[in-house]
Amino acid sequence: MLLSGYDPVMYSRILTSFTLAFHIIYATIGVGVPLMIALAEWIGIRRNDPHYLLLARRWARGFVITVAVGVVTGTAIGLQLSLLWPSFMRVAGQSIALPLFMETFAFFFEAIFLGIYLYTWDRFKNRMIHFWLLVPVVIGSSGSAFFITIVNAFMNAPAGVTVVDGAITDISPFGAMLSPAMPTKVSHVLITAYTTCAFALAAIAAYSLLKGRNHVYHKKALKLTMVSAFVFLIGSAVIGDLSGKYLASYQPEKLAAMEWHFETSTQAPLVLGGILDENNEIKYGLKIPFALSILAHGNPNSEVTGLNDIPDDEQPPLWIHYLFDIKMGFVALMVLISSAFMLVLWRKRQLAFTNKWLLWGIVLAAPVSMLTIEHGWIFAEVGRQPWILHGIMKTSEGATVSDHVDTMLIVFTALYVVLGFTSVRVLIKMFKTNHVEDEMKARGIEEGDGQ
Amino acid sequence: MSYEVLGITVLWIFLFGYLIVASIDFGAGFFSYYSTITGKRHLIHNIIERYLSPVWEVTNVFLVFFFVGIVGFFPDTAYYYGTALLVPGSVAIVLLAIRGAYYAFSAYGSKKNNRFYIMLYGASGLLIPAALSTVMTISEGGYIAVSGDGKVSFLFGKLFTSSYSWTVVLLAIVSVLYISAMFLSYYANRANDSNAFEVVRKYALAWSGPTILSSLLVFFAIRNHNPVHFEQMLSYAWMFIVSFACFLVAVYLVWSRKKLGLSFIFVMLQFGFAFFGYGRAHLPYILYPHLTIYDNFTSEPMALALIAVFILGLLLLIPSLYLLMRLFLFDAKYVQGKRGK
């Protein structure tokens, strides 16, 4: 026993959060990397450049390892939903079975074509055929993220259902998919996954350059990934702003808790940093006037709902403010690093591939971007507490009443530690024993461009 | 056909699909490990590897499809089974996770196969069918208590001490080995790999006897455990007789080394008749006696939407699966290892 007293709700929450926190690392890679592989392979075919083709091939090789862990943890969370949240799934089965179902189709589609793609590198004379096999993988992986986020959006802002006395009566299957939270959530999830993967792959190239392996292959890899990361990052920022406006309209308590905004007011300031004392007074925080009103409604004079207008038992925990601030700090760091790279690339091209500070920054950006994903998800999920279905079902009502959730928590934690450790070990070993320079020699790819 | 029956039929077909592909996969993993410790690995490793590599991911999807589908069509199953299956379900998840991950680690990660990874992969292949088969056992009733206010509790002791549950576990394990060996015989034969063929043919014949014996055992164990279901099964007795006939044909073909593709089709028919006969007799119950397919079936618009999406999905999946089989299962050059990766 970890704690005195057995509380299945608490243990179910912890176990679900561990599973998801572990799964999203691999799921994010699973969504973003196929797109990057497709980019590299397409450029490689277009320019007839074997370096880009090899890049795609090597990324795909590592990708299989992450997919394996992503698939098995995804299966875990899929089953755990019913095992840990049976009452919730009884309701969800009525209302959001459709996107769950579609998600498995997308997954099926991806699984079939990934298998084909990986085993047909040299099978077709026309290399474009092999490239086209990757398109269903990209559609499938982004599609499953799309549909599963729709499920999550429904939990945040149920739509397409009629609620009578806390029970769902009328259900419109497609209406439930078009929840108000859907557009911002789905687009934010997709584009941040692309961003994170671009940074992660950039870090590999930057690290190789730092280790003095300055083959043009690594430079091409760095340029492709960093330019992609920059573009995706701009997209993420725009959608992030829209998410703020969504919160103000549909989940004001989440926005208010995130900004420690207690009194409903106009011209609301945004609080950066700071700590909250026991009397809910903000200390050491930096207040930016009007910023919250602008974030919420795009107008400095608009009114923003405060926490005092929300019933006590429906308020999210106030510590999500720290999560949000940390997340935004990470975002700022990524913006800084990628803009610096773009600037250097534009003004002093060679420096972009040799400056140690810049390269170390890019190496750092990879874990930072993954941490941003984690912080963003924890913020989004804890921010809708105490609801599991916003306005319909509280989290405590959805959990299992089974015994042994505590034991399962220990078992699964051990599993994730082992899987995480081994997958990283296998990946490192895979690329350490097979340097790209050696592989190029083995494949007879000459230095420089062309064949 | 009512929506309820249509829904459960669709799901049952997918479960059958999982039964076949997962059995091939689980058994192959075990044989791969078994051949390692008996020093025969060099004989059969290549054909197992060549078959499994492109399809291992697809196998998992059949299972996910089934459990997502059943919650969609029959939301109450989430409540009853979800509560009852916490421990066996979690055990199955952990085993599936270890198996899937270590397969990839061993097949793609390291150049020389890691013996420890192969062991994890092989051993879990036998434990998963055992864990998953508890769902079948529970569906017969008698292992779940529902109190007056609807609280579900799972009777562990009963499951562990019941002879019925152990016969189901036994059947699950031996049929996995039988199905897999029968398939590998076909595959090795196609690959013109006579050394591998002789090894897996022996496995197939060795496991055919235990398979049919344990099927009979389960058949009679149901009579003691759930007489209502047993009576129903008797009224579909012809399906089980056909199943037995298919078994005889399949084993005869492997024994005489003839028409191995046809032989595997008979294996599928054997399990198909038994599985659908069992399922048909089980209706209308999903969980005897608490839950039938008519209890709290999903709303009509949702059922319609699910079926529509299902048909659209099949239009996408069937050609894709066909392509996968064309490229790897029925491509003679690939099967014989004459194509590079």
PDB file of C-alpha atoms in Angstrom, chain B residues 158-325:
ATOM      1  CA  LYS B 158     -14.317 -19.363  -7.879  1.00  0.00           C
ATOM      2  CA  LEU B 159     -12.484 -18.734 -11.135  1.00  0.00           C
ATOM      3  CA  PHE B 160      -9.267 -20.232  -9.835  1.00  0.00           C
ATOM      4  CA  THR B 161     -10.844 -23.354  -8.402  1.00  0.00           C
ATOM      5  CA  SER B 162     -13.247 -24.023 -11.243  1.00  0.00           C
ATOM      6  CA  SER B 163     -12.434 -26.982 -13.440  1.00  0.00           C
ATOM      7  CA  TYR B 164     -14.289 -25.322 -16.298  1.00  0.00           C
ATOM      8  CA  SER B 165     -11.976 -22.311 -16.328  1.00  0.00           C
ATOM      9  CA  TRP B 166      -8.907 -24.524 -16.439  1.00  0.00           C
ATOM     10  CA  THR B 167     -10.192 -26.557 -19.367  1.00  0.00           C
ATOM     11  CA  VAL B 168     -10.732 -23.299 -21.270  1.00  0.00           C
ATOM     12  CA  VAL B 169      -7.170 -22.206 -20.521  1.00  0.00           C
ATOM     13  CA  LEU B 170      -5.884 -25.575 -21.678  1.00  0.00           C
ATOM     14  CA  LEU B 171      -7.864 -25.367 -24.906  1.00  0.00           C
ATOM     15  CA  ALA B 172      -6.633 -21.824 -25.554  1.00  0.00           C
ATOM     16  CA  ILE B 173      -2.982 -22.815 -25.203  1.00  0.00           C
ATOM     17  CA  VAL B 174      -3.018 -26.022 -27.209  1.00  0.00           C
ATOM     18  CA  SER B 175      -5.109 -24.588 -30.020  1.00  0.00           C
ATOM     19  CA  VAL B 176      -2.711 -21.651 -30.329  1.00  0.00           C
ATOM     20  CA  LEU B 177       0.135 -24.090 -30.858  1.00  0.00           C
ATOM     21  CA  TYR B 178      -1.906 -26.217 -33.247  1.00  0.00           C
ATOM     22  CA  ILE B 179      -3.188 -23.329 -35.419  1.00  0.00           C
ATOM     23  CA  SER B 180       0.246 -21.778 -35.574  1.00  0.00           C
ATOM     24  CA  ALA B 181       2.045 -24.978 -36.500  1.00  0.00           C
ATOM     25  CA  MET B 182      -0.540 -25.760 -39.174  1.00  0.00           C
ATOM     26  CA  PHE B 183      -0.041 -22.314 -40.692  1.00  0.00           C
ATOM     27  CA  LEU B 184       3.736 -22.501 -40.511  1.00  0.00           C
ATOM     28  CA  SER B 185       3.630 -25.862 -42.268  1.00  0.00           C
ATOM     29  CA  TYR B 186       1.828 -24.236 -45.149  1.00  0.00           C
ATOM     30  CA  TYR B 187       4.174 -21.261 -45.143  1.00  0.00           C
ATOM     31  CA  ALA B 188       7.364 -23.333 -44.958  1.00  0.00           C
ATOM     32  CA  ASN B 189       6.104 -25.507 -47.770  1.00  0.00           C
ATOM     33  CA  ARG B 190       5.460 -22.470 -49.938  1.00  0.00           C
ATOM     34  CA  ALA B 191       8.938 -21.259 -49.147  1.00  0.00           C
ATOM     35  CA  ASN B 192      10.298 -24.602 -50.458  1.00  0.00           C
ATOM     36  CA  ASP B 193      12.098 -24.879 -47.149  1.00  0.00           C
ATOM     37  CA  SER B 194      11.884 -28.619 -46.561  1.00  0.00           C
ATOM     38  CA  ASN B 195      14.012 -28.565 -43.402  1.00  0.00           C
ATOM     39  CA  ALA B 196      11.722 -26.053 -41.723  1.00  0.00           C
ATOM     40  CA  PHE B 197       8.676 -27.843 -43.062  1.00  0.00           C
ATOM     41  CA  GLU B 198       9.637 -31.137 -41.451  1.00  0.00           C
ATOM     42  CA  VAL B 199      10.102 -29.431 -38.080  1.00  0.00           C
ATOM     43  CA  VAL B 200       6.828 -27.516 -38.056  1.00  0.00           C
ATOM     44  CA  ARG B 201       4.895 -30.441 -39.535  1.00  0.00           C
ATOM     45  CA  LYS B 202       5.911 -32.482 -36.517  1.00  0.00           C
ATOM     46  CA  TYR B 203       4.731 -29.696 -34.218  1.00  0.00           C
ATOM     47  CA  ALA B 204       1.407 -29.544 -36.044  1.00  0.00           C
ATOM     48  CA  LEU B 205       0.732 -33.266 -35.824  1.00  0.00           C
ATOM     49  CA  ALA B 206       1.869 -33.392 -32.219  1.00  0.00           C
ATOM     50  CA  TRP B 207      -0.566 -30.682 -31.160  1.00  0.00           C
ATOM     51  CA  SER B 208      -3.552 -31.908 -33.166  1.00  0.00           C
ATOM     52  CA  GLY B 209      -4.452 -34.646 -30.667  1.00  0.00           C
ATOM     53  CA  PRO B 210      -4.384 -32.437 -27.558  1.00  0.00           C
ATOM     54  CA  THR B 211      -6.434 -29.814 -29.406  1.00  0.00           C
ATOM     55  CA  ILE B 212      -9.325 -32.092 -30.187  1.00  0.00           C
ATOM     56  CA  LEU B 213      -9.182 -33.704 -26.742  1.00  0.00           C
ATOM     57  CA  SER B 214      -9.315 -30.381 -24.933  1.00  0.00           C
ATOM     58  CA  SER B 215     -12.168 -29.233 -27.167  1.00  0.00           C
ATOM     59  CA  LEU B 216     -14.145 -32.242 -26.034  1.00  0.00           C
ATOM     60  CA  LEU B 217     -13.176 -31.506 -22.448  1.00  0.00           C
ATOM     61  CA  VAL B 218     -14.531 -27.957 -22.685  1.00  0.00           C
ATOM     62  CA  PHE B 219     -17.683 -29.226 -24.332  1.00  0.00           C
ATOM     63  CA  PHE B 220     -18.429 -31.458 -21.376  1.00  0.00           C
ATOM     64  CA  ALA B 221     -17.222 -28.971 -18.785  1.00  0.00           C
ATOM     65  CA  ILE B 222     -19.891 -26.552 -19.999  1.00  0.00           C
ATOM     66  CA  ARG B 223     -22.511 -29.188 -19.304  1.00  0.00           C
ATOM     67  CA  ASN B 224     -21.641 -29.098 -15.633  1.00  0.00           C
ATOM     68  CA  HIS B 225     -21.058 -25.392 -15.434  1.00  0.00           C
ATOM     69  CA  ASN B 226     -23.863 -23.958 -17.540  1.00  0.00           C
ATOM     70  CA  PRO B 227     -26.458 -26.583 -18.528  1.00  0.00           C
ATOM     71  CA  VAL B 228     -28.596 -23.995 -20.344  1.00  0.00           C
ATOM     72  CA  HIS B 229     -25.776 -23.166 -22.704  1.00  0.00           C
ATOM     73  CA  PHE B 230     -24.954 -26.827 -23.163  1.00  0.00           C
ATOM     74  CA  GLU B 231     -28.525 -27.633 -24.209  1.00  0.00           C
ATOM     75  CA  GLN B 232     -28.360 -24.818 -26.732  1.00  0.00           C
ATOM     76  CA  MET B 233     -25.102 -26.129 -28.090  1.00  0.00           C
ATOM     77  CA  LEU B 234     -26.663 -29.529 -28.597  1.00  0.00           C
ATOM     78  CA  SER B 235     -29.315 -27.985 -30.801  1.00  0.00           C
ATOM     79  CA  TYR B 236     -26.516 -26.717 -33.033  1.00  0.00           C
ATOM     80  CA  ALA B 237     -24.683 -30.020 -32.798  1.00  0.00           C
ATOM     81  CA  TRP B 238     -24.240 -30.234 -36.568  1.00  0.00           C
ATOM     82  CA  MET B 239     -21.817 -27.281 -36.449  1.00  0.00           C
ATOM     83  CA  PHE B 240     -19.554 -29.096 -34.047  1.00  0.00           C
ATOM     84  CA  ILE B 241     -19.710 -32.260 -36.108  1.00  0.00           C
ATOM     85  CA  VAL B 242     -18.734 -30.329 -39.242  1.00  0.00           C
ATOM     86  CA  SER B 243     -15.946 -28.743 -37.237  1.00  0.00           C
ATOM     87  CA  PHE B 244     -14.636 -32.175 -36.299  1.00  0.00           C
ATOM     88  CA  ALA B 245     -14.800 -33.325 -39.928  1.00  0.00           C
ATOM     89  CA  CYS B 246     -12.783 -30.268 -41.001  1.00  0.00           C
ATOM     90  CA  PHE B 247     -10.213 -31.137 -38.354  1.00  0.00           C
ATOM     91  CA  LEU B 248      -9.844 -34.637 -39.785  1.00  0.00           C
ATOM     92  CA  VAL B 249      -9.378 -33.309 -43.313  1.00  0.00           C
ATOM     93  CA  ALA B 250      -6.821 -30.700 -42.219  1.00  0.00           C
ATOM     94  CA  VAL B 251      -4.715 -33.161 -40.252  1.00  0.00           C
ATOM     95  CA  TYR B 252      -4.913 -35.761 -42.999  1.00  0.00           C
ATOM     96  CA  LEU B 253      -3.608 -33.273 -45.562  1.00  0.00           C
ATOM     97  CA  VAL B 254      -0.668 -32.249 -43.378  1.00  0.00           C
ATOM     98  CA  TRP B 255       0.073 -35.853 -42.503  1.00  0.00           C
ATOM     99  CA  SER B 256       0.180 -36.826 -46.178  1.00  0.00           C
ATOM    100  CA  ARG B 257       2.102 -33.614 -47.068  1.00  0.00           C
ATOM    101  CA  LYS B 258      -0.487 -32.630 -49.653  1.00  0.00           C
ATOM    102  CA  LYS B 259      -2.335 -29.368 -50.441  1.00  0.00           C
ATOM    103  CA  LEU B 260      -1.193 -27.477 -47.385  1.00  0.00           C
ATOM    104  CA  GLY B 261      -3.018 -24.285 -48.326  1.00  0.00           C
ATOM    105  CA  LEU B 262      -6.283 -26.199 -48.423  1.00  0.00           C
ATOM    106  CA  SER B 263      -5.334 -27.804 -45.148  1.00  0.00           C
ATOM    107  CA  PHE B 264      -5.071 -24.431 -43.443  1.00  0.00           C
ATOM    108  CA  ILE B 265      -8.422 -23.383 -44.877  1.00  0.00           C
ATOM    109  CA  PHE B 266      -9.857 -26.466 -43.186  1.00  0.00           C
ATOM    110  CA  VAL B 267      -8.203 -25.434 -39.937  1.00  0.00           C
ATOM    111  CA  MET B 268      -9.983 -22.098 -40.206  1.00  0.00           C
ATOM    112  CA  LEU B 269     -13.252 -23.843 -40.981  1.00  0.00           C
ATOM    113  CA  GLN B 270     -12.732 -26.159 -38.037  1.00  0.00           C
ATOM    114  CA  PHE B 271     -12.370 -23.266 -35.625  1.00  0.00           C
ATOM    115  CA  GLY B 272     -14.958 -21.202 -37.488  1.00  0.00           C
ATOM    116  CA  PHE B 273     -17.713 -23.789 -37.054  1.00  0.00           C
ATOM    117  CA  ALA B 274     -16.847 -24.416 -33.430  1.00  0.00           C
ATOM    118  CA  PHE B 275     -16.483 -20.724 -32.595  1.00  0.00           C
ATOM    119  CA  PHE B 276     -19.684 -19.629 -34.290  1.00  0.00           C
ATOM    120  CA  GLY B 277     -21.563 -22.634 -32.965  1.00  0.00           C
ATOM    121  CA  TYR B 278     -20.430 -21.761 -29.468  1.00  0.00           C
ATOM    122  CA  GLY B 279     -21.298 -18.103 -29.986  1.00  0.00           C
ATOM    123  CA  ARG B 280     -24.694 -18.812 -31.519  1.00  0.00           C
ATOM    124  CA  ALA B 281     -25.608 -21.031 -28.608  1.00  0.00           C
ATOM    125  CA  HIS B 282     -24.462 -18.362 -26.153  1.00  0.00           C
ATOM    126  CA  LEU B 283     -26.948 -15.809 -27.469  1.00  0.00           C
ATOM    127  CA  PRO B 284     -28.763 -13.780 -26.398  1.00  0.00           C
ATOM    128  CA  TYR B 285     -26.436 -13.573 -23.389  1.00  0.00           C
ATOM    129  CA  ILE B 286     -23.223 -11.592 -23.405  1.00  0.00           C
ATOM    130  CA  LEU B 287     -22.734 -12.264 -19.725  1.00  0.00           C
ATOM    131  CA  TYR B 288     -24.861 -15.071 -18.412  1.00  0.00           C
ATOM    132  CA  PRO B 289     -27.317 -14.356 -16.758  1.00  0.00           C
ATOM    133  CA  HIS B 290     -26.836 -10.621 -16.157  1.00  0.00           C
ATOM    134  CA  LEU B 291     -26.494  -9.152 -19.594  1.00  0.00           C
ATOM    135  CA  THR B 292     -28.088  -9.949 -22.927  1.00  0.00           C
ATOM    136  CA  ILE B 293     -27.545  -8.208 -26.240  1.00  0.00           C
ATOM    137  CA  TYR B 294     -30.903  -6.495 -25.768  1.00  0.00           C
ATOM    138  CA  ASP B 295     -30.011  -4.813 -22.469  1.00  0.00           C
ATOM    139  CA  ASN B 296     -29.127  -1.187 -22.911  1.00  0.00           C
ATOM    140  CA  PHE B 297     -28.171  -1.574 -26.563  1.00  0.00           C
ATOM    141  CA  THR B 298     -26.748   1.646 -27.910  1.00  0.00           C
ATOM    142  CA  SER B 299     -29.182   4.222 -29.306  1.00  0.00           C
ATOM    143  CA  GLU B 300     -30.455   3.652 -32.803  1.00  0.00           C
ATOM    144  CA  PRO B 301     -28.662   6.597 -34.450  1.00  0.00           C
ATOM    145  CA  MET B 302     -25.401   5.465 -32.851  1.00  0.00           C
ATOM    146  CA  ALA B 303     -25.915   1.872 -34.008  1.00  0.00           C
ATOM    147  CA  LEU B 304     -26.611   3.103 -37.527  1.00  0.00           C
ATOM    148  CA  ALA B 305     -23.577   5.376 -37.494  1.00  0.00           C
ATOM    149  CA  LEU B 306     -21.351   2.597 -36.203  1.00  0.00           C
ATOM    150  CA  ILE B 307     -22.557   0.176 -38.847  1.00  0.00           C
ATOM    151  CA  ALA B 308     -22.164   2.798 -41.602  1.00  0.00           C
ATOM    152  CA  VAL B 309     -18.636   3.609 -40.476  1.00  0.00           C
ATOM    153  CA  PHE B 310     -17.916  -0.079 -40.197  1.00  0.00           C
ATOM    154  CA  ILE B 311     -18.912  -0.709 -43.818  1.00  0.00           C
ATOM    155  CA  LEU B 312     -16.904   2.293 -45.040  1.00  0.00           C
ATOM    156  CA  GLY B 313     -13.970   1.093 -42.982  1.00  0.00           C
ATOM    157  CA  LEU B 314     -14.163  -2.369 -44.504  1.00  0.00           C
ATOM    158  CA  LEU B 315     -14.126  -0.847 -47.993  1.00  0.00           C
ATOM    159  CA  LEU B 316     -10.805   0.666 -47.001  1.00  0.00           C
ATOM    160  CA  LEU B 317      -9.437  -2.296 -45.083  1.00  0.00           C
ATOM    161  CA  ILE B 318     -10.193  -5.218 -47.356  1.00  0.00           C
ATOM    162  CA  PRO B 319      -8.173  -3.913 -50.326  1.00  0.00           C
ATOM    163  CA  SER B 320      -5.366  -2.930 -47.947  1.00  0.00           C
ATOM    164  CA  LEU B 321      -5.273  -6.338 -46.315  1.00  0.00           C
ATOM    165  CA  TYR B 322      -5.384  -7.907 -49.747  1.00  0.00           C
ATOM    166  CA  LEU B 323      -2.380  -5.816 -50.757  1.00  0.00           C
ATOM    167  CA  LEU B 324      -0.526  -6.856 -47.604  1.00  0.00           C
ATOM    168  CA  MET B 325      -1.165 -10.527 -48.329  1.00  0.00           C
TER     169      MET B 325
END
